[in-house]
CSV table of C-alpha atoms in Angstrom, one decimal:
chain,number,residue,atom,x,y,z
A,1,UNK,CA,43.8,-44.2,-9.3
A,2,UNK,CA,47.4,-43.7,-8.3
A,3,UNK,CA,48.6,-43.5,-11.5
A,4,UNK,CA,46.0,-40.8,-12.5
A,5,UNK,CA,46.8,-38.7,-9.1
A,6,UNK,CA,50.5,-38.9,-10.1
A,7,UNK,CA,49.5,-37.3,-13.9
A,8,UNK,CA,47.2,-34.6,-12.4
A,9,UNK,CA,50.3,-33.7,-10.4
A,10,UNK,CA,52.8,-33.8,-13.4
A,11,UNK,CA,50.4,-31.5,-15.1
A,12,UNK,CA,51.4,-28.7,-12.5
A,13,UNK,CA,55.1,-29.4,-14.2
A,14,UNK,CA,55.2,-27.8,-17.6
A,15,UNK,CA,58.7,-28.1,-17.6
A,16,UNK,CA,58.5,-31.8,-18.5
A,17,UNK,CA,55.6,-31.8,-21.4
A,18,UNK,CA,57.4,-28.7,-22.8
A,19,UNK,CA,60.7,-31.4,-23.2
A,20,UNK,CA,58.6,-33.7,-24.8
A,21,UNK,CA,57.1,-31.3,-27.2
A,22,UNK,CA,60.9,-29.9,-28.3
A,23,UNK,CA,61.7,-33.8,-28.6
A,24,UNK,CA,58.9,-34.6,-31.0
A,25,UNK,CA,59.8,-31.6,-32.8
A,26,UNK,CA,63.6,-32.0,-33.2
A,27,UNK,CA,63.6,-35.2,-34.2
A,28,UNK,CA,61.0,-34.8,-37.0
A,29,UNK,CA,63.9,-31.4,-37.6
A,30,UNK,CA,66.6,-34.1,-37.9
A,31,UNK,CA,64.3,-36.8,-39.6
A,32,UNK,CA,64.2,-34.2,-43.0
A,33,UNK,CA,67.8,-34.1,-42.6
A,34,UNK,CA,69.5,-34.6,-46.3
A,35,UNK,CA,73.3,-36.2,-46.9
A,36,UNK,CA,74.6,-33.3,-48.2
A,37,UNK,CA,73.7,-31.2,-45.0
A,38,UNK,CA,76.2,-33.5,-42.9
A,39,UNK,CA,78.8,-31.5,-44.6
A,40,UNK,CA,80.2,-28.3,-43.0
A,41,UNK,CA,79.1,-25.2,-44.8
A,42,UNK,CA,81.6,-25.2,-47.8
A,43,UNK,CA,82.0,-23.5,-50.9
A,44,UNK,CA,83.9,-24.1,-54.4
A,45,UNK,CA,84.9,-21.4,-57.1
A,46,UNK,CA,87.4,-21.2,-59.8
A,47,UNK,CA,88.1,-23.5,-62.7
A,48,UNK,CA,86.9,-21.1,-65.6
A,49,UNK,CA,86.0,-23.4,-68.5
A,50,UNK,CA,88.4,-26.1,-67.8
A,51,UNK,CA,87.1,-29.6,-68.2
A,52,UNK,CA,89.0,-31.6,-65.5
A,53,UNK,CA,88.5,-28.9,-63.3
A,54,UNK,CA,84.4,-28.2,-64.4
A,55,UNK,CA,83.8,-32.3,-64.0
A,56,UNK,CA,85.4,-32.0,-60.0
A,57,UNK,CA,83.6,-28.1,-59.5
A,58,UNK,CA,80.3,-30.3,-60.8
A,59,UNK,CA,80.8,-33.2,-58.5
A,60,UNK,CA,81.4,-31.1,-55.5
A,61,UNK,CA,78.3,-29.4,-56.0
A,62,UNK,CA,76.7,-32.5,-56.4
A,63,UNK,CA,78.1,-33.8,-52.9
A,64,UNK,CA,76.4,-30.4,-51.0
A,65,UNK,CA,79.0,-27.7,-51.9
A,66,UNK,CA,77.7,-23.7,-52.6
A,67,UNK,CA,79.1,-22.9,-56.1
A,68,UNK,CA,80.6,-19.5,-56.2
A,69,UNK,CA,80.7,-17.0,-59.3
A,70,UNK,CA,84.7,-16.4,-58.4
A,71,UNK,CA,87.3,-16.3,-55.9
A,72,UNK,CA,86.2,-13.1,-54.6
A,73,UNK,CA,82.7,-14.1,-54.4
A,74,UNK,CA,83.9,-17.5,-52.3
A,75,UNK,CA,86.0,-15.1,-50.0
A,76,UNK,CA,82.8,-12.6,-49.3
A,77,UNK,CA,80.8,-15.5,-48.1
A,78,UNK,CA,83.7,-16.6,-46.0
A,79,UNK,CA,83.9,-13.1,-44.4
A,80,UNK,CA,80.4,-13.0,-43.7
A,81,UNK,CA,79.7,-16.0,-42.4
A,82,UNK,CA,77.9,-17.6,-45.2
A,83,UNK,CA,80.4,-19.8,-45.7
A,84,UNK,CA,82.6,-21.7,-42.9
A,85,UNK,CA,85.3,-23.1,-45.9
A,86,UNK,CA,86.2,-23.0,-49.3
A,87,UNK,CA,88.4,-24.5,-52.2
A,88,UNK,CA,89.7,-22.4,-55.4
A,89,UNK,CA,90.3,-24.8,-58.4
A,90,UNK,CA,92.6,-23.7,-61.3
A,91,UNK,CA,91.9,-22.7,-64.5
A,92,UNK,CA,94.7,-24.8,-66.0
A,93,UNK,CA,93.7,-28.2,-63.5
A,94,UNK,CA,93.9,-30.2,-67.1
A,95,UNK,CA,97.1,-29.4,-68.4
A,96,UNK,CA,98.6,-29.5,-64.5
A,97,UNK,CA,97.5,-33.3,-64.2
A,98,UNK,CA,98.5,-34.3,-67.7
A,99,UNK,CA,101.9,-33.1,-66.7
A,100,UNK,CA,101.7,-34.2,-62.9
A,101,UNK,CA,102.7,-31.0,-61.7
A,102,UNK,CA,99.9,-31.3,-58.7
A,103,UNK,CA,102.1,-29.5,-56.3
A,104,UNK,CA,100.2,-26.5,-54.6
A,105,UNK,CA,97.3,-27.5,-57.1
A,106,UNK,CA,94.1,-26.5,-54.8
A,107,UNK,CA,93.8,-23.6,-52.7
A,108,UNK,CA,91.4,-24.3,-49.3
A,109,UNK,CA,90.5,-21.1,-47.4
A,110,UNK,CA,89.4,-21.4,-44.1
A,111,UNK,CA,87.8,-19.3,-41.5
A,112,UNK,CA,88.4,-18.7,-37.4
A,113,UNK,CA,84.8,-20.4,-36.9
A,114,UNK,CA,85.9,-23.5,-39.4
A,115,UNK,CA,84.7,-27.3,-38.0
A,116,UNK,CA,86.0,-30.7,-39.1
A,117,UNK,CA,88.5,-29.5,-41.9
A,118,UNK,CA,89.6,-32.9,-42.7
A,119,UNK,CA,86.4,-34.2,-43.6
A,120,UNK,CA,85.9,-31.5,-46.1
A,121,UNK,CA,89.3,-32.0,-47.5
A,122,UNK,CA,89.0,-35.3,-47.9
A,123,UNK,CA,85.7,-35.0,-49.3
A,124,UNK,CA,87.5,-32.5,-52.1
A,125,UNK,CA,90.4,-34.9,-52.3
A,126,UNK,CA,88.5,-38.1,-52.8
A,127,UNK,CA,86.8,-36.4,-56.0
A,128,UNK,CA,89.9,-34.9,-57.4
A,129,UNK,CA,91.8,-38.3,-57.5
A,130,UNK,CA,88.9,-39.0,-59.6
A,131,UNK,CA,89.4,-37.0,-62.0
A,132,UNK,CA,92.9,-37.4,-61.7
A,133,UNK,CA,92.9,-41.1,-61.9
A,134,UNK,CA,92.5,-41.6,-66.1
A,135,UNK,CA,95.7,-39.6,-66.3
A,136,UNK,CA,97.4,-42.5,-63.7
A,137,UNK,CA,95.9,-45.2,-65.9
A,138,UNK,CA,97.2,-43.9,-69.3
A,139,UNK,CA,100.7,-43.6,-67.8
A,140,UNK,CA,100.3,-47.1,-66.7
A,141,UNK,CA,99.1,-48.3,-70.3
A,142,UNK,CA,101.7,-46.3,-72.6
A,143,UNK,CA,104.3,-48.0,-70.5
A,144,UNK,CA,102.5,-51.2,-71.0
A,145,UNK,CA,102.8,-50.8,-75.1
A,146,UNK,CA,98.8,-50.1,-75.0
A,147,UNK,CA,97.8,-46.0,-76.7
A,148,UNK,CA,95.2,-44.7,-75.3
A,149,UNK,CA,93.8,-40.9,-74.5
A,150,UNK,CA,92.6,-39.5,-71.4
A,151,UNK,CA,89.1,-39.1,-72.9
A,152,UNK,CA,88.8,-42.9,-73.7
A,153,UNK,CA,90.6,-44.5,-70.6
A,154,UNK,CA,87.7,-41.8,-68.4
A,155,UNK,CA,84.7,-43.5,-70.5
A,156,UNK,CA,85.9,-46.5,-70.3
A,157,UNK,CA,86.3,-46.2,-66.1
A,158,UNK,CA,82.8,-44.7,-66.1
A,159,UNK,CA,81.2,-46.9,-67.8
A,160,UNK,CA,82.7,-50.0,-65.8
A,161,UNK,CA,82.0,-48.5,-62.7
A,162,UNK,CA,78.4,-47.6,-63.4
A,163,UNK,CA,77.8,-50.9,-65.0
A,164,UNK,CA,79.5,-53.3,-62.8
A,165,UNK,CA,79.2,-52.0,-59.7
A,166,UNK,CA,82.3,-53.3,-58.6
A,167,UNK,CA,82.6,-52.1,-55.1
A,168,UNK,CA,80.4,-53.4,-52.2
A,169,UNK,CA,80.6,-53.4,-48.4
A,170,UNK,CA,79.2,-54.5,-45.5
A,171,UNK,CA,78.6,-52.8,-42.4
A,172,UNK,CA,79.0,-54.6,-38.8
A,173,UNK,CA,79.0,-53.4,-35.3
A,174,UNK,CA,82.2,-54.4,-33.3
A,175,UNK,CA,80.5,-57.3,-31.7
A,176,UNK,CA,80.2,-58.3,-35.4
A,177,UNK,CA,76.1,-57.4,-35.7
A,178,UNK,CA,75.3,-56.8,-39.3
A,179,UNK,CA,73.8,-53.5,-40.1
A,180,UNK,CA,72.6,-51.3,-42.5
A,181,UNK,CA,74.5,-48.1,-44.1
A,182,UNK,CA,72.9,-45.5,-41.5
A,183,UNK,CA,71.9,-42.2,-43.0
A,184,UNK,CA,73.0,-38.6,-41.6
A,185,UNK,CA,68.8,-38.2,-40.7
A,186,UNK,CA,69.2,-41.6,-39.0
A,187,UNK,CA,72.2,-40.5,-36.7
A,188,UNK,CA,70.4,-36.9,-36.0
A,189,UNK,CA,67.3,-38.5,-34.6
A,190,UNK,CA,69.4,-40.6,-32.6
A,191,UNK,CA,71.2,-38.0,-31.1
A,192,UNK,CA,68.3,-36.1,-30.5
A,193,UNK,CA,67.0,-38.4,-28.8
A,194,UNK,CA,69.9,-39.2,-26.5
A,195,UNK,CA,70.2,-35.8,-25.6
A,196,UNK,CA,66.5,-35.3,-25.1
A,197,UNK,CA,65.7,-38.3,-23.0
A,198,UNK,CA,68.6,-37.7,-20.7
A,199,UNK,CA,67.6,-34.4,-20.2
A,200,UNK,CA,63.7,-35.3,-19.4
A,201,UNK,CA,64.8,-38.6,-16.8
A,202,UNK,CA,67.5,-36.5,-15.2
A,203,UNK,CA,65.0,-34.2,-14.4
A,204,UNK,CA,61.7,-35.8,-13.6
A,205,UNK,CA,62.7,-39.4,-12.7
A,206,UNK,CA,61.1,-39.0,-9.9
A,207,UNK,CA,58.9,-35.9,-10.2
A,208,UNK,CA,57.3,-35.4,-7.1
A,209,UNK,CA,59.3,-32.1,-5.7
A,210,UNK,CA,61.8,-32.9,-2.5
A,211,UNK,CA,59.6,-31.1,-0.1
A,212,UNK,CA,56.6,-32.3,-0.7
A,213,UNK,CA,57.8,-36.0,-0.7
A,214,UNK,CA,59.0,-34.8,2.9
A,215,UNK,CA,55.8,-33.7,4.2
A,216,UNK,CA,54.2,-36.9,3.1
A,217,UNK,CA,56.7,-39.3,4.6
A,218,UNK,CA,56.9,-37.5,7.3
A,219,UNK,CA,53.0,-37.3,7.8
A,220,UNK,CA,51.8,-41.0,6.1
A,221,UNK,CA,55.0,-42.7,6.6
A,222,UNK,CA,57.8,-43.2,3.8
A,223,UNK,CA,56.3,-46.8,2.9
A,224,UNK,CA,53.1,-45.9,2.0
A,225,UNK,CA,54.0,-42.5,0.2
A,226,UNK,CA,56.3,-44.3,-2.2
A,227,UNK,CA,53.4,-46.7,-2.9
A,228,UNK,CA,50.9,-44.3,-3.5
A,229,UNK,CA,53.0,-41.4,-4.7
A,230,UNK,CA,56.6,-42.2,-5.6
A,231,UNK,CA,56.4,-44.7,-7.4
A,232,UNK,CA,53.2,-44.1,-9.7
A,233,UNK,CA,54.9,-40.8,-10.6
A,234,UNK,CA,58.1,-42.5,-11.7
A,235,UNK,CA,55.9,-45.3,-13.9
A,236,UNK,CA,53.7,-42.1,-14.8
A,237,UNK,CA,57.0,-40.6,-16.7
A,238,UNK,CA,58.7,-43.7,-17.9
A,239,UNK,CA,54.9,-44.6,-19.6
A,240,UNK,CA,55.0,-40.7,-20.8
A,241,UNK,CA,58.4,-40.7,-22.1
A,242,UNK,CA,58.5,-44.1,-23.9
A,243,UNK,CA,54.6,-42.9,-25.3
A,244,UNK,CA,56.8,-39.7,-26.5
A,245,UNK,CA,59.8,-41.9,-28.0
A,246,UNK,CA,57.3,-44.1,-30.3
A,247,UNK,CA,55.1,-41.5,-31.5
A,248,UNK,CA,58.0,-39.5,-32.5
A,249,UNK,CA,59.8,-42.2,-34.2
A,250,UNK,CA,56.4,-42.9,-36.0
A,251,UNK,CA,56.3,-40.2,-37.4
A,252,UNK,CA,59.5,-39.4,-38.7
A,253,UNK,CA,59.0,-42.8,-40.3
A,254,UNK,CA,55.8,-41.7,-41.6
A,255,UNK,CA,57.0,-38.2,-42.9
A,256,UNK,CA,60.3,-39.3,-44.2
A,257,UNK,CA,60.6,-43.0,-44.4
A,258,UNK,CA,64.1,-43.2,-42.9
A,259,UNK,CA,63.8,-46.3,-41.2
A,260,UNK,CA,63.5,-44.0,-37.1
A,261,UNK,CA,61.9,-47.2,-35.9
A,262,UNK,CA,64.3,-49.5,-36.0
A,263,UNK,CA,66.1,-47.3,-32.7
A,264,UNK,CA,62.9,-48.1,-30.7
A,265,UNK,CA,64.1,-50.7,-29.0
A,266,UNK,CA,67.4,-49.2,-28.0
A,267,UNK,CA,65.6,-46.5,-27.0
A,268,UNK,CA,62.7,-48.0,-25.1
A,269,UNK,CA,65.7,-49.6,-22.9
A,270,UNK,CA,67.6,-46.1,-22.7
A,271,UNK,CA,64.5,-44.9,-21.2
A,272,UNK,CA,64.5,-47.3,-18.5
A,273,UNK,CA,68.3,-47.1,-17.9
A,274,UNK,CA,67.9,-43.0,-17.5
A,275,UNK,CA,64.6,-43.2,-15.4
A,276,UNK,CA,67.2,-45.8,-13.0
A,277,UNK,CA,69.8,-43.2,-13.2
A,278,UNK,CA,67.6,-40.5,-12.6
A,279,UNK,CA,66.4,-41.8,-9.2
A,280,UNK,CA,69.6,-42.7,-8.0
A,281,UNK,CA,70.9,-39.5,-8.7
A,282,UNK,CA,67.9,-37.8,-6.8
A,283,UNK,CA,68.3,-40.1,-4.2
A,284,UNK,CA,71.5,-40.1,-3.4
A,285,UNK,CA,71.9,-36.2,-4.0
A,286,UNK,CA,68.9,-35.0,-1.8
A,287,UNK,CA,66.3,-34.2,-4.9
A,288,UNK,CA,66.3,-33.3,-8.5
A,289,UNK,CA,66.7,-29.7,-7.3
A,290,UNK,CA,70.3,-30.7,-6.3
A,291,UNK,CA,70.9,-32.8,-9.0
A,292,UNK,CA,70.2,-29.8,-11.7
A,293,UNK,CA,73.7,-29.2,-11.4
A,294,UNK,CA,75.1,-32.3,-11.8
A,295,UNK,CA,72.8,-32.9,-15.1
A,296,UNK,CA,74.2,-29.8,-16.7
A,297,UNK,CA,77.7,-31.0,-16.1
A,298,UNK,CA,77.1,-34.4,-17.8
A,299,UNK,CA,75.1,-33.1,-20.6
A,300,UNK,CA,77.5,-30.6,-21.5
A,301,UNK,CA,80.0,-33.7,-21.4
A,302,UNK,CA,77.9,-35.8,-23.3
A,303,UNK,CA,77.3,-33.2,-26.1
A,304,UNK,CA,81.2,-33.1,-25.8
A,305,UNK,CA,82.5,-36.5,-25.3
A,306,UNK,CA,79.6,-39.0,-26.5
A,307,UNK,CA,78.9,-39.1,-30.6
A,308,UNK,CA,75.7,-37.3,-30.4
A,309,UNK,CA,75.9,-34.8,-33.7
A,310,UNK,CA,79.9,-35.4,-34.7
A,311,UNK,CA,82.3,-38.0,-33.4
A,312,UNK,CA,85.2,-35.2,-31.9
A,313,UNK,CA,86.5,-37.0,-29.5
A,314,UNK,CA,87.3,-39.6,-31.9
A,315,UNK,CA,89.1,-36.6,-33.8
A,316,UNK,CA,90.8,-36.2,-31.0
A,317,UNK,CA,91.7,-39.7,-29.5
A,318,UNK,CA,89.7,-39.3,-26.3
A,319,UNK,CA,87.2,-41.0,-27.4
A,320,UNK,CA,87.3,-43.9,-24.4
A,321,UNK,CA,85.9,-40.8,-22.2
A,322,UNK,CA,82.5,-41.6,-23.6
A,323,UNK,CA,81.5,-45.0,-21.9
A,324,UNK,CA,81.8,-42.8,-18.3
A,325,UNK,CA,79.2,-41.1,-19.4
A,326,UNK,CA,75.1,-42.3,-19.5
A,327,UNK,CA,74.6,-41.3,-23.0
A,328,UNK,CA,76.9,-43.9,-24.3
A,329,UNK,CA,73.9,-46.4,-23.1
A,330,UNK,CA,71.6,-45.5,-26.1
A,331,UNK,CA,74.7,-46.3,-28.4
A,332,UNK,CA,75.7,-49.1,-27.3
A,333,UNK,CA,71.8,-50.8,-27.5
A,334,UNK,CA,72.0,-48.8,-31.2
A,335,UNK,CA,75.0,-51.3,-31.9
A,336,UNK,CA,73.6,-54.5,-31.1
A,337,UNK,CA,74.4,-54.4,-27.3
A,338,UNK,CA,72.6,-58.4,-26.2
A,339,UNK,CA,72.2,-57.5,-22.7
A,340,UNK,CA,71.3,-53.6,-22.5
A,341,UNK,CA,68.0,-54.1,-21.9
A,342,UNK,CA,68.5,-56.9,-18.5
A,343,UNK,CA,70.9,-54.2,-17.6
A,344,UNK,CA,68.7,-51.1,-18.1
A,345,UNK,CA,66.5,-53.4,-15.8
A,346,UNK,CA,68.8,-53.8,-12.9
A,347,UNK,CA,69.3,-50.2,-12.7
A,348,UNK,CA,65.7,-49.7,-12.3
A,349,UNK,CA,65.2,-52.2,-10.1
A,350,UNK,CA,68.6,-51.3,-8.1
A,351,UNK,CA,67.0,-47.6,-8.0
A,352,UNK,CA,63.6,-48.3,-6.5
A,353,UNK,CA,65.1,-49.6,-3.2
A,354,UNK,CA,67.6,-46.7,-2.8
A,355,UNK,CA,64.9,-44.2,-3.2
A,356,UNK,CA,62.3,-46.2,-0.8
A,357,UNK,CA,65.2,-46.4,2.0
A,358,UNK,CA,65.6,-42.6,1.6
A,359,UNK,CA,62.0,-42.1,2.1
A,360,UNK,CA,62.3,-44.3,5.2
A,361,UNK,CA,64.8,-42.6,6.9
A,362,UNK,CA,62.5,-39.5,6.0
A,363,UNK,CA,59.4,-40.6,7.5
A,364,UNK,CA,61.5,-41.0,10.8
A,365,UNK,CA,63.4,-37.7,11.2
A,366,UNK,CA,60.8,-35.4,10.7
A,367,UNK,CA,62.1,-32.2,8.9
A,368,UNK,CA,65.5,-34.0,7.8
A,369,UNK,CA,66.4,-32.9,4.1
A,370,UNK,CA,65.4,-35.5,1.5
């Protein structure tokens, strides 16, 4: 009966079922997510009908880049806002790497609102030592004795490579976990739900408004209004939120097959982590009302400091800053973390007591701020 009091009396907080509905809906967003939209918004022209340099405009395209008619045409874009960066390729790209003149060979164009240059640079880079590569390898056989041409030393790469498969890697966590090459819809959902989940807990944790927990402490005693309201509100959003978290991961998986379950049970831990957090920091702060501030402050750090959507502070070398912060929970369980979930626990458990002391000391100074 408590438990169905306390969800009548979330009801009259829209607030909180309008968070879970943007939730569901961003992470099914980020769940259609393909690879080539983890790029920034980049764009390639140039090249005219040279092979070298149509084979690298072609595999840029291939790897998310906007093919432009010209230079002109790339620089419009950039102007408007179409575009955030862009690379001009030469016309003579063959005859420049045959004689290794490579100095000044691309031209990048950026923009005042251009993100994470390198890793578009690098991405361009990476493909033009591919095509550059059959030149280094012919250089290498003439002075071996062995005559070969461009064309047959790039077949004969291709073919190895697509044959063989020479290349393969494994993936660990730095405790050494095994895992599996995540995918940029993967890493989305995750972050959405970080930042979603922290926003809900911080906020209704413990959804019974300030004043009204006074009142009833203060009329029924603090004891029995944590046992009959309190506490079947907090269980009332923890059971919500978690309810939220599966059917959401569901069906992304169901929709897009991208493997969203597999975060459940990081995230089924993060949600009892955040509802701890969230009491103590209505407990100790007087009420979620006083906390709002304090929520803003870490999200806007979190969006900032924790690898939510990009990694920056890693960019940046600040990227210790993150473990301050309670994001960095839902990570760490998304690694492989053995004891997140006993230590999600404690906090809960550690919370309860704080907030029933509170309500004590309530019941007793009728009138005394919460």
């Amino acid at each position: 009966m408590s438990m169905l009091i306390a969800l009548k009396r979330l009801l009259h907080r829209p607030a909180f079922f309008v968070l879970l509905l943007l939730m569901l809906l961003c992470v099914l967003l980020c769940g259609g997510l393909k690879a080539a939209d983890g790029l920034p918004r980049c764009g390639v022209a140039g090249g005219g009908n040279d092979g070298d340099a149509a084979a690298l405009r072609d595999a840029l395209v291939s790897d998310g880049f906007s093919l432009c008619a010209d230079e002109d045409d790339l620089r419009e874009k950039l102007a408007d806002g179409s575009l955030s960066m862009g690379v001009v390729l030469p016309d003579d790209l063959s005859a420049r790497l045959a004689a290794r003149d490579t100095d000044g060979i691309l031209l990048f164009l950026d923009t005042p609102t251009s993100v994470l240059q390198p890793l578009c640079r690098l991405r361009v880079t990476a493909r033009l030592c591919e095509v550059y590569a059959p030149y280094l390898t012919r250089a290498l056989l003439a002075d071996a004795g062995v005559d070969a041409s461009v064309d047959e030393v790039r077949d004969a790469v291709t073919a190895y490579l697509d044959n063989d498969r020479p290349f393969k890697f494994r993936f660990e966590s730095v405790d050494g976990i095994p895992l599996e090459e995540e995918s940029l819809a993967l890493r989305a959902v995750g972050g959405c739900l970080c930042l979603f989940l922290f926003l809900l807990f911080g906020f209704f944790a413990c959804p019974i408004p300030r004043d009204e927990l006074n009142q009833i402490s203060a009329r029924i005693g603090g004891r029995r209004a944590f046992s009959s309201l309190a506490l079947p509100g907090i269980l009332c959003v923890l059971l919500l939120g978690v309810g939220a978290t599966v059917l959401a991961l569901s069906l992304c998986d169901a929709v897009f097959g991208i493997g969203a379950l597999s975060l459940l049970p990081a995230a089924v831990s993060y949600c009892l982590f955040l509802s701890g957090f969230g009491i103590l920091l209505s407990a100790l702060l007087g009420g979620s009302e006083r906390a709002a501030l304090p929520m803003l402050v870490l999200t806007l750090l979190s969006v900032a400091f924790c690898p939510i959507f990009a990694d920056l502070p890693a960019l940046l070398g600040l990227s210790g800053v993150r473990f301050i912060l309670p994001t960095a929970f839902f990570y760490a369980e998304a690694a492989g973390s053995a004891t997140g979930f006993a230590a999600a626990t404690a906090v809960f458990a550690a919370a309860l007591p704080v907030l029933f002391t509170r309500m004590r000391i309530c019941s007793k100074k009728t009138g005394s701020a919460y």
